[in-house]
């Protein structure tokens, strides 16, 4: 039925009226022929061995108007199915269908059998790389392999390929529909009344671009292609970072528990690498780094344990909330000096303890670890805590800057500082993209 619907989509149903089907049955063997008696054309299209569970189909073009009428549909002329219980069913009025083939194959005999249209890429790919292939064998009994001029594909591998084609077709179909709807909207509603119907900016789909580009052979690209791809990559990165920046800003403005912010950074580890200012990459979250006593207490678990990409040296990250108080509310003895809050000083002590335990117990930890390429050389730390905007006057800002800049091996940054750092980078990237785009257009 699927191949009939494909023809209906393109126009009128093609003519197959002169073709006739006959079925011959002998004990465990069944053979089906398609013929055009006027043209004296006969073709064995199906052979079934019920005892051996073997079926052969030989797809042909049965459309009378086609210049390839009664010729094989594909370079691969035969399809063999092993381990499939296949039957030919009479549908009425000399119409026959085949049942029991894997999903993806058409059922209507009068239209010559074969693969559904969207799966013909499988045949095209096989013949492109294995031109001498004469038979495709889909087997429930054997593993995938090349056997002289035959290609055997296990049923499980065929299903994996078929489902993969479905996923990719669905993905790009949806993208195509979105693009078409946007084009129609822009050229009717936005064109007639831009105020009432502003341009709708579509959300970026980075995974779609990735699927298109991941197998591109860039070494064979021209300089113009490379420039265009570079611009596409930068634009995609900009879209991704812009979305991430918006999400980060929302999180800062909301009041959540500490675990919510830890979860956000866990989902977006690129931010921690960015804020650390060095190529630190994710190593372990909530990793045990030592310190347990005999009663199994006092173990140290930093929020994030990162590792330097080049030196393997470790790096500790602790996350507090944007609402965490940075300084005491009252100045110390009316001197204009503000002490760090108990939350800030406690967080610093926590990281220093984690640093000490990690450096002390590193040899034991490595001994029992799967990844032993890790070091603990004078471990550095990052504390993300509070907001600078909570410091309401110059004296408070001065006290905070003096305090944090005197910390050794520890960087203290606030959430609004992190946001400004990300925002500045996005703006620089955007300006660079605009300049490159203008140069490309010249």
Coordinates of N, CA and C in Angstrom, one line a residue, residues 201-439:
X201 N 11.6 34.5 15.4 CA 13.0 33.9 15.4 C 12.9 32.4 15.8
X202 N 13.3 31.5 14.9 CA 13.2 30.1 15.2 C 14.3 29.7 16.1
X203 N 14.0 28.8 17.1 CA 15.0 28.3 18.0 C 16.0 27.5 17.2
X204 N 17.3 27.7 17.5 CA 18.4 27.0 16.8 C 18.3 25.5 17.1
X205 N 18.6 24.7 16.1 CA 18.6 23.2 16.3 C 20.0 22.8 16.0
X206 N 20.9 22.9 17.0 CA 22.3 22.6 16.8 C 22.5 21.1 16.3
X207 N 21.7 20.2 16.8 CA 21.9 18.8 16.5 C 21.6 18.6 15.0
X208 N 20.7 19.4 14.4 CA 20.5 19.2 13.0 C 21.7 19.6 12.2
X209 N 22.3 20.7 12.5 CA 23.5 21.1 11.8 C 24.6 20.1 12.0
X210 N 24.7 19.6 13.2 CA 25.8 18.6 13.5 C 25.6 17.4 12.6
X211 N 24.3 16.9 12.5 CA 24.1 15.7 11.7 C 24.5 15.9 10.2
X212 N 24.3 17.2 9.7 CA 24.7 17.5 8.4 C 26.2 17.5 8.2
X213 N 26.9 18.1 9.1 CA 28.3 18.4 9.0 C 29.3 17.3 9.5
X214 N 28.8 16.4 10.3 CA 29.7 15.6 11.1 C 30.5 14.7 10.1
X215 N 30.0 14.3 8.9 CA 30.8 13.5 8.0 C 31.3 14.2 6.8
X216 N 31.3 15.6 6.9 CA 31.8 16.4 5.8 C 33.3 16.3 5.8
X217 N 33.9 16.1 4.6 CA 35.3 16.0 4.4 C 35.9 17.4 4.2
X218 N 36.2 18.1 5.3 CA 36.6 19.5 5.2 C 37.9 19.7 4.5
X219 N 38.8 18.7 4.4 CA 40.1 18.9 3.8 C 39.9 19.1 2.3
X220 N 38.7 18.6 1.7 CA 38.5 18.7 0.3 C 37.7 20.0 0.0
X221 N 37.4 20.7 1.0 CA 36.5 21.9 0.7 C 37.4 23.1 0.2
X222 N 36.7 23.9 -0.6 CA 37.4 25.1 -1.1 C 37.5 26.1 0.0
X223 N 38.3 27.1 -0.3 CA 38.5 28.2 0.7 C 37.1 28.9 1.0
X224 N 36.3 29.1 0.0 CA 35.0 29.7 0.1 C 34.1 28.8 1.0
X225 N 34.2 27.5 0.8 CA 33.4 26.6 1.6 C 33.8 26.6 3.0
X226 N 35.1 26.6 3.2 CA 35.7 26.6 4.6 C 35.2 27.9 5.3
X227 N 35.3 29.0 4.6 CA 34.9 30.3 5.2 C 33.4 30.2 5.6
X228 N 32.6 29.7 4.7 CA 31.1 29.6 5.0 C 30.8 28.6 6.1
X229 N 31.6 27.5 6.2 CA 31.4 26.5 7.3 C 31.8 27.1 8.6
X230 N 32.9 27.9 8.5 CA 33.4 28.6 9.8 C 32.4 29.5 10.3
X231 N 31.8 30.3 9.4 CA 30.8 31.3 9.7 C 29.5 30.5 10.3
X232 N 29.2 29.4 9.7 CA 28.0 28.6 10.2 C 28.3 28.1 11.6
X233 N 29.5 27.6 11.8 CA 29.9 27.1 13.1 C 29.8 28.2 14.2
X234 N 30.4 29.4 13.8 CA 30.4 30.5 14.8 C 29.0 30.9 15.1
X235 N 28.1 31.0 14.1 CA 26.8 31.4 14.3 C 26.0 30.4 15.1
X236 N 26.3 29.1 14.9 CA 25.6 28.0 15.7 C 26.1 28.1 17.2
X237 N 27.4 28.3 17.4 CA 27.9 28.5 18.7 C 27.3 29.7 19.4
X238 N 27.2 30.8 18.6 CA 26.6 32.0 19.2 C 25.2 31.7 19.6
X239 N 24.4 31.0 18.8 CA 23.0 30.7 19.2 C 22.9 29.9 20.4
X240 N 23.8 28.9 20.5 CA 23.8 28.0 21.7 C 24.2 28.8 22.9
X241 N 25.3 29.7 22.8 CA 25.7 30.4 24.0 C 24.7 31.5 24.4
X242 N 24.0 32.0 23.4 CA 22.9 33.0 23.7 C 21.8 32.4 24.5
X243 N 21.4 31.2 24.1 CA 20.4 30.5 24.8 C 20.8 30.2 26.2
X244 N 22.1 29.7 26.3 CA 22.7 29.4 27.6 C 22.7 30.6 28.5
X245 N 23.1 31.7 27.9 CA 23.2 33.0 28.7 C 21.8 33.4 29.2
X246 N 20.8 33.2 28.4 CA 19.4 33.5 28.9 C 19.0 32.6 30.0
X247 N 19.3 31.3 29.9 CA 18.9 30.4 31.0 C 19.7 30.7 32.2
X248 N 21.0 31.1 32.1 CA 21.8 31.4 33.3 C 21.2 32.6 34.0
X249 N 20.8 33.6 33.2 CA 20.3 34.8 33.8 C 19.0 34.6 34.5
X250 N 18.1 33.7 34.0 CA 16.9 33.3 34.7 C 17.2 32.6 36.0
X251 N 18.2 31.8 36.0 CA 18.6 31.0 37.2 C 19.1 32.0 38.3
X252 N 19.8 33.0 37.8 CA 20.4 34.0 38.8 C 19.3 34.8 39.4
X253 N 18.3 35.2 38.6 CA 17.2 36.0 39.1 C 16.2 35.3 40.0
X254 N 16.2 34.0 39.9 CA 15.3 33.1 40.7 C 15.9 32.7 42.0
X255 N 15.1 32.3 42.9 CA 15.6 31.8 44.2 C 15.4 30.3 44.3
X256 N 16.5 29.6 44.2 CA 16.5 28.2 44.2 C 17.4 27.6 45.3
X257 N 17.2 26.4 45.6 CA 18.1 25.7 46.5 C 19.5 25.5 45.8
X258 N 20.5 25.3 46.6 CA 21.8 25.1 46.1 C 21.9 23.9 45.1
X259 N 21.1 22.9 45.3 CA 21.2 21.7 44.5 C 20.7 22.0 43.0
X260 N 19.8 23.0 42.9 CA 19.3 23.4 41.6 C 20.4 24.0 40.8
X261 N 21.3 24.9 41.4 CA 22.4 25.5 40.7 C 23.5 24.5 40.4
X262 N 23.7 23.5 41.3 CA 24.6 22.5 41.0 C 24.2 21.6 39.8
X263 N 22.9 21.4 39.7 CA 22.4 20.6 38.6 C 22.5 21.4 37.3
X264 N 22.3 22.7 37.4 CA 22.4 23.5 36.2 C 23.8 23.4 35.6
X265 N 24.8 23.6 36.5 CA 26.2 23.5 36.0 C 26.6 22.1 35.6
X266 N 26.0 21.1 36.2 CA 26.3 19.7 35.8 C 25.8 19.5 34.4
X267 N 24.6 20.1 34.0 CA 24.1 20.0 32.6 C 24.9 20.8 31.7
X268 N 25.6 21.8 32.1 CA 26.3 22.8 31.3 C 27.7 22.9 31.7
X269 N 28.5 21.9 31.7 CA 29.9 21.9 32.2 C 30.8 22.9 31.5
X270 N 30.4 23.3 30.3 CA 31.2 24.3 29.5 C 31.3 25.6 30.3
X271 N 30.3 25.9 31.1 CA 30.3 27.2 31.9 C 31.4 27.1 33.0
X272 N 31.6 26.0 33.6 CA 32.7 25.9 34.6 C 34.0 26.0 34.0
X273 N 34.2 25.4 32.8 CA 35.5 25.5 32.1 C 35.7 27.0 31.8
X274 N 34.7 27.7 31.3 CA 34.8 29.1 30.9 C 35.1 30.0 32.1
X275 N 34.4 29.8 33.2 CA 34.6 30.6 34.4 C 36.0 30.3 35.1
X276 N 36.5 29.1 34.9 CA 37.8 28.8 35.6 C 38.9 29.5 34.9
X277 N 38.7 29.8 33.6 CA 39.8 30.5 32.9 C 40.9 29.7 32.4
X278 N 40.8 28.4 32.5 CA 41.9 27.5 32.0 C 41.2 26.2 31.4
X279 N 41.9 25.4 30.6 CA 41.2 24.3 30.0 C 41.0 23.1 31.0
X280 N 40.2 23.4 32.0 CA 39.8 22.4 33.0 C 38.5 21.7 32.4
X281 N 38.5 20.4 32.4 CA 37.3 19.6 31.9 C 36.7 18.8 33.0
X282 N 35.5 18.4 32.8 CA 34.8 17.6 33.8 C 35.6 16.3 34.1
X283 N 35.7 16.0 35.4 CA 36.4 14.7 35.8 C 35.3 13.9 36.7
X284 N 34.9 14.5 37.8 CA 33.9 13.8 38.6 C 33.1 14.8 39.3
X285 N 31.8 14.5 39.5 CA 30.9 15.3 40.3 C 30.6 14.6 41.6
X286 N 30.7 15.4 42.7 CA 30.5 14.9 44.0 C 31.5 13.8 44.3
X287 N 32.7 14.0 43.9 CA 33.7 12.9 44.0 C 34.2 12.9 45.5
X288 N 34.5 11.7 46.0 CA 35.1 11.5 47.3 C 36.6 11.8 47.1
X289 N 37.1 12.7 47.9 CA 38.6 13.0 47.8 C 39.3 12.8 49.1
X290 N 38.8 12.0 50.0 CA 39.5 11.7 51.3 C 38.9 12.3 52.5
X291 N 39.5 12.1 53.7 CA 39.2 12.7 54.9 C 38.3 11.9 55.9
X292 N 37.9 10.7 55.5 CA 37.1 9.9 56.4 C 37.8 9.4 57.6
X293 N 37.2 9.5 58.7 CA 37.8 8.9 60.0 C 37.3 7.5 60.2
X294 N 37.7 6.9 61.3 CA 37.4 5.5 61.6 C 35.9 5.2 61.6
X295 N 35.1 6.2 62.0 CA 33.6 6.0 62.0 C 33.0 6.4 60.7
X296 N 33.8 6.5 59.7 CA 33.3 6.8 58.3 C 32.7 8.2 58.1
X297 N 33.1 9.1 59.0 CA 32.5 10.5 59.0 C 33.6 11.4 58.4
X298 N 33.2 12.7 58.2 CA 34.1 13.8 57.8 C 34.7 13.6 56.3
X299 N 34.1 12.7 55.5 CA 34.5 12.6 54.1 C 34.3 13.9 53.4
X300 N 35.2 14.2 52.4 CA 35.1 15.4 51.7 C 34.6 15.1 50.3
X301 N 33.6 15.9 49.8 CA 33.0 15.7 48.5 C 32.7 17.0 47.9
X302 N 33.6 17.6 47.1 CA 33.4 18.8 46.4 C 32.3 18.7 45.4
X303 N 31.6 19.8 45.1 CA 30.5 19.8 44.1 C 31.0 19.3 42.8
X304 N 32.2 19.8 42.3 CA 32.8 19.4 41.1 C 34.3 19.2 41.2
X305 N 34.8 18.1 40.7 CA 36.3 17.9 40.7 C 36.6 17.9 39.2
X306 N 37.4 18.9 38.8 CA 37.8 19.0 37.4 C 39.2 18.6 37.2
X307 N 39.6 18.4 35.9 CA 41.0 18.0 35.6 C 41.5 18.9 34.5
X308 N 42.7 19.4 34.6 CA 43.4 20.2 33.6 C 43.6 19.3 32.4
X309 N 43.2 19.8 31.2 CA 43.2 19.0 30.0 C 44.6 18.6 29.6
X310 N 45.6 19.5 29.9 CA 46.9 19.3 29.5 C 47.8 18.7 30.5
X311 N 47.7 19.1 31.8 CA 48.6 18.6 32.9 C 48.0 17.6 33.8
X312 N 46.7 17.3 33.7 CA 45.9 16.4 34.5 C 45.8 16.8 36.0
X313 N 46.2 18.1 36.3 CA 46.1 18.6 37.7 C 44.7 18.8 38.0
X314 N 44.3 18.5 39.2 CA 42.9 18.7 39.6 C 42.5 20.1 40.0
X315 N 41.3 20.4 40.0 CA 40.7 21.7 40.3 C 39.4 21.5 41.0
X316 N 39.2 22.2 42.1 CA 38.0 22.0 42.9 C 37.0 23.2 42.6
X317 N 35.7 22.9 42.5 CA 34.7 23.9 42.3 C 33.6 23.7 43.3
X318 N 33.3 24.7 44.0 CA 32.1 24.7 44.9 C 31.1 25.7 44.5
X319 N 29.8 25.3 44.6 CA 28.7 26.2 44.1 C 27.8 26.5 45.3
X320 N 27.6 27.8 45.5 CA 26.6 28.3 46.4 C 25.5 29.0 45.6
X321 N 24.6 29.6 46.3 CA 23.5 30.2 45.6 C 23.7 31.7 45.3
X322 N 23.0 32.3 44.3 CA 23.2 33.7 44.1 C 22.7 34.6 45.2
X323 N 21.9 34.0 46.1 CA 21.3 34.8 47.2 C 22.2 34.7 48.4
X324 N 23.3 33.9 48.4 CA 24.2 33.8 49.5 C 24.8 35.1 49.9
X325 N 24.7 35.5 51.2 CA 25.3 36.7 51.7 C 26.8 36.7 51.6
X326 N 27.4 37.8 51.1 CA 28.8 37.9 51.0 C 29.5 38.5 52.2
X327 N 29.0 39.5 52.8 CA 29.6 40.2 53.9 C 28.6 40.4 55.0
X328 N 29.1 40.7 56.2 CA 28.2 41.0 57.3 C 27.5 42.3 57.0
X329 N 26.3 42.5 57.5 CA 25.5 43.7 57.1 C 26.0 44.9 57.8
X330 N 26.7 44.8 59.0 CA 27.2 45.9 59.7 C 28.7 46.0 59.6
X331 N 29.2 47.2 59.6 CA 30.7 47.4 59.5 C 31.3 47.0 60.8
X332 N 32.6 46.6 60.8 CA 33.3 46.2 62.0 C 33.7 47.5 62.8
X333 N 33.1 47.7 63.9 CA 33.4 48.9 64.8 C 33.4 50.2 64.1
X334 N 32.4 50.3 63.2 CA 32.2 51.6 62.5 C 33.5 52.1 61.8
X335 N 34.3 51.2 61.3 CA 35.5 51.6 60.6 C 35.4 51.6 59.1
X336 N 34.2 51.2 58.6 CA 34.0 51.1 57.1 C 34.6 49.8 56.6
X337 N 34.9 48.9 57.5 CA 35.4 47.6 57.1 C 34.3 46.5 57.4
X338 N 34.1 45.7 56.4 CA 33.1 44.7 56.5 C 33.7 43.3 56.5
X339 N 33.3 42.5 57.5 CA 33.9 41.1 57.6 C 33.1 40.2 56.6
X340 N 33.8 39.2 56.1 CA 33.1 38.2 55.3 C 32.0 37.5 56.1
X341 N 30.9 37.2 55.4 CA 29.8 36.5 56.1 C 30.3 35.1 56.5
X342 N 29.5 34.5 57.4 CA 29.8 33.1 57.8 C 29.7 32.2 56.7
X343 N 28.8 32.5 55.7 CA 28.6 31.6 54.6 C 29.9 31.7 53.6
X344 N 30.4 32.9 53.4 CA 31.6 33.0 52.6 C 32.8 32.4 53.2
X345 N 33.0 32.7 54.5 CA 34.2 32.2 55.2 C 34.1 30.7 55.4
X346 N 32.9 30.2 55.6 CA 32.7 28.8 55.7 C 33.0 28.1 54.4
X347 N 32.6 28.7 53.3 CA 32.8 28.1 52.0 C 34.3 28.0 51.7
X348 N 35.0 29.0 52.1 CA 36.4 29.0 51.8 C 37.1 28.0 52.7
X349 N 36.7 27.9 53.9 CA 37.3 26.8 54.8 C 37.0 25.4 54.2
X350 N 35.8 25.3 53.7 CA 35.4 24.0 53.1 C 36.3 23.6 51.9
X351 N 36.6 24.6 51.0 CA 37.4 24.3 49.9 C 38.9 24.0 50.3
X352 N 39.4 24.8 51.3 CA 40.7 24.6 51.8 C 40.9 23.2 52.4
X353 N 39.8 22.8 53.1 CA 39.9 21.4 53.7 C 39.9 20.3 52.6
X354 N 39.0 20.6 51.6 CA 39.0 19.6 50.4 C 40.3 19.6 49.7
X355 N 40.9 20.7 49.6 CA 42.3 20.8 48.9 C 43.3 20.0 49.7
X356 N 43.3 20.2 51.0 CA 44.2 19.5 51.9 C 44.1 18.0 51.8
X357 N 42.8 17.6 51.9 CA 42.6 16.1 51.9 C 42.9 15.5 50.6
X358 N 42.6 16.2 49.5 CA 42.9 15.7 48.2 C 44.4 15.6 48.0
X359 N 45.2 16.6 48.4 CA 46.7 16.5 48.2 C 47.3 15.5 49.2
X360 N 46.6 15.2 50.3 CA 47.1 14.3 51.3 C 46.9 12.8 50.8
X361 N 45.7 12.6 50.3 CA 45.2 11.2 50.0 C 45.3 10.9 48.6
X362 N 45.9 11.7 47.7 CA 45.9 11.5 46.3 C 46.5 10.1 45.9
X363 N 47.5 9.7 46.5 CA 48.1 8.4 46.2 C 47.2 7.2 46.4
X364 N 46.5 7.3 47.5 CA 45.5 6.2 47.8 C 44.3 6.3 46.9
X365 N 43.8 7.5 46.6 CA 42.7 7.6 45.7 C 43.0 7.1 44.3
X366 N 44.2 7.4 43.8 CA 44.6 7.0 42.5 C 44.8 5.5 42.4
X367 N 45.3 4.9 43.5 CA 45.5 3.5 43.5 C 44.2 2.7 43.3
X368 N 43.0 3.2 43.7 CA 41.8 2.5 43.6 C 40.9 3.1 42.5
X369 N 41.4 4.0 41.7 CA 40.6 4.7 40.6 C 40.8 4.0 39.3
X370 N 39.8 4.1 38.4 CA 39.8 3.6 37.1 C 40.7 4.5 36.2
X371 N 40.6 5.8 36.4 CA 41.4 6.8 35.7 C 42.5 7.3 36.6
X372 N 43.7 6.8 36.3 CA 44.9 7.2 37.2 C 45.7 8.3 36.7
X373 N 45.2 8.9 35.6 CA 45.9 10.1 35.0 C 45.4 11.3 35.7
X374 N 45.7 11.5 36.9 CA 45.2 12.6 37.7 C 46.2 13.0 38.7
X375 N 46.4 14.3 38.9 CA 47.5 14.8 39.8 C 46.8 15.8 40.8
X376 N 47.6 16.1 41.9 CA 47.1 17.0 42.9 C 48.3 17.9 43.3
X377 N 48.8 18.7 42.3 CA 49.9 19.6 42.6 C 49.3 21.0 43.1
X378 N 49.4 21.3 44.3 CA 49.0 22.6 44.9 C 47.6 23.0 44.2
X379 N 46.6 22.2 44.6 CA 45.3 22.2 43.9 C 44.7 23.6 44.1
X380 N 44.2 24.1 42.9 CA 43.5 25.4 42.9 C 42.0 25.2 43.1
X381 N 41.2 26.3 43.4 CA 39.8 26.1 43.6 C 39.0 27.3 43.0
X382 N 37.7 27.1 42.8 CA 36.8 28.1 42.3 C 35.6 28.1 43.1
X383 N 35.2 29.2 43.7 CA 34.0 29.4 44.5 C 33.1 30.3 43.8
X384 N 31.9 29.8 43.4 CA 30.9 30.7 42.8 C 29.8 31.0 43.8
X385 N 29.6 32.2 44.2 CA 28.8 32.5 45.3 C 28.2 34.0 45.2
X386 N 27.0 34.1 45.6 CA 26.4 35.5 45.8 C 26.4 36.3 44.6
X387 N 26.0 37.6 44.8 CA 26.0 38.6 43.7 C 26.6 39.9 44.2
X388 N 27.4 40.5 43.3 CA 28.1 41.8 43.7 C 27.0 42.9 43.9
X389 N 25.9 42.8 43.3 CA 24.9 43.9 43.4 C 24.3 43.9 44.8
X390 N 24.6 42.9 45.6 CA 24.2 42.9 47.0 C 25.0 43.8 47.9
X391 N 26.2 44.2 47.3 CA 27.1 45.1 48.1 C 26.7 46.5 47.7
X392 N 26.1 47.2 48.7 CA 25.3 48.4 48.4 C 26.2 49.7 48.4
X393 N 27.4 49.7 48.9 CA 28.2 50.9 48.8 C 29.7 50.6 48.5
X394 N 30.5 51.6 48.3 CA 31.9 51.5 47.9 C 32.7 50.8 49.0
X395 N 32.4 51.0 50.3 CA 33.1 50.4 51.4 C 33.0 48.9 51.4
X396 N 31.8 48.5 51.1 CA 31.5 47.0 51.1 C 32.2 46.4 49.9
X397 N 32.2 47.0 48.7 CA 32.9 46.5 47.6 C 34.4 46.4 47.8
X398 N 35.0 47.5 48.5 CA 36.4 47.5 48.8 C 36.7 46.4 49.8
X399 N 35.9 46.1 50.8 CA 36.2 45.1 51.7 C 36.2 43.7 51.0
X400 N 35.2 43.5 50.2 CA 35.1 42.2 49.5 C 36.3 42.0 48.5
X401 N 36.7 43.0 47.8 CA 37.8 42.9 46.9 C 39.1 42.6 47.6
X402 N 39.3 43.3 48.7 CA 40.5 43.1 49.5 C 40.6 41.7 50.0
X403 N 39.4 41.2 50.5 CA 39.4 39.9 51.1 C 39.6 38.8 50.1
X404 N 38.9 38.9 48.9 CA 39.0 37.8 48.0 C 40.3 37.8 47.2
X405 N 40.8 39.0 47.0 CA 42.1 39.0 46.3 C 43.3 38.6 47.1
X406 N 43.1 38.4 48.4 CA 44.2 37.9 49.2 C 44.1 36.4 49.5
X407 N 43.1 35.8 48.9 CA 43.0 34.3 49.0 C 44.1 33.7 48.1
X408 N 44.7 32.7 48.7 CA 45.7 31.9 47.9 C 45.2 30.7 47.3
X409 N 45.4 30.5 46.1 CA 45.0 29.2 45.4 C 43.5 29.1 45.3
X410 N 42.8 30.2 45.4 CA 41.3 30.2 45.4 C 40.8 31.4 44.7
X411 N 39.9 31.2 43.7 CA 39.3 32.3 43.0 C 37.8 32.3 43.4
X412 N 37.4 33.5 43.8 CA 36.0 33.7 44.3 C 35.4 34.6 43.3
X413 N 34.3 34.2 42.7 CA 33.5 35.0 41.7 C 32.0 34.9 42.1
X414 N 31.4 36.0 41.7 CA 29.9 36.0 42.0 C 29.1 35.7 40.7
X415 N 27.9 35.4 40.9 CA 27.0 35.0 39.8 C 26.9 36.1 38.7
X416 N 26.7 37.4 39.2 CA 26.6 38.4 38.2 C 27.9 38.7 37.5
X417 N 29.0 38.5 38.1 CA 30.3 38.5 37.4 C 30.4 37.5 36.3
X418 N 30.0 36.2 36.7 CA 30.0 35.2 35.7 C 29.1 35.5 34.5
X419 N 27.9 36.1 34.8 CA 27.0 36.4 33.7 C 27.6 37.5 32.8
X420 N 28.2 38.5 33.4 CA 28.9 39.6 32.6 C 30.0 39.0 31.8
X421 N 30.8 38.1 32.3 CA 31.9 37.4 31.6 C 31.3 36.7 30.4
X422 N 30.2 35.9 30.6 CA 29.6 35.2 29.5 C 29.0 36.2 28.4
X423 N 28.3 37.2 28.9 CA 27.7 38.2 28.1 C 28.7 38.9 27.2
X424 N 29.9 39.3 27.8 CA 30.9 40.0 27.0 C 31.5 39.1 25.9
X425 N 31.7 37.8 26.2 CA 32.2 36.9 25.2 C 31.2 36.7 24.1
X426 N 29.9 36.6 24.4 CA 28.9 36.5 23.4 C 28.8 37.7 22.5
X427 N 29.0 38.9 23.1 CA 29.0 40.1 22.3 C 30.2 40.2 21.4
X428 N 31.4 39.8 21.9 CA 32.6 39.8 21.0 C 32.4 38.8 19.9
X429 N 31.8 37.6 20.2 CA 31.6 36.6 19.1 C 30.6 37.1 18.1
X430 N 29.6 37.8 18.6 CA 28.6 38.3 17.6 C 29.2 39.4 16.7
X431 N 30.0 40.3 17.3 CA 30.7 41.3 16.5 C 31.6 40.7 15.5
X432 N 32.3 39.7 15.9 CA 33.3 39.0 15.0 C 32.5 38.3 13.8
X433 N 31.4 37.7 14.1 CA 30.6 37.0 13.1 C 30.0 38.1 12.1
X434 N 29.6 39.2 12.6 CA 29.1 40.3 11.7 C 30.1 40.8 10.8
X435 N 31.3 41.0 11.3 CA 32.5 41.4 10.5 C 32.8 40.4 9.4
X436 N 32.9 39.2 9.8 CA 33.2 38.1 8.8 C 32.1 38.0 7.8
X437 N 30.9 38.1 8.2 CA 29.8 38.0 7.2 C 29.8 39.2 6.2
X438 N 30.2 40.4 6.7 CA 30.3 41.6 5.8 C 31.4 41.4 4.9
X439 N 32.5 40.8 5.3 CA 33.7 40.6 4.5 C 33.3 39.6 3.4

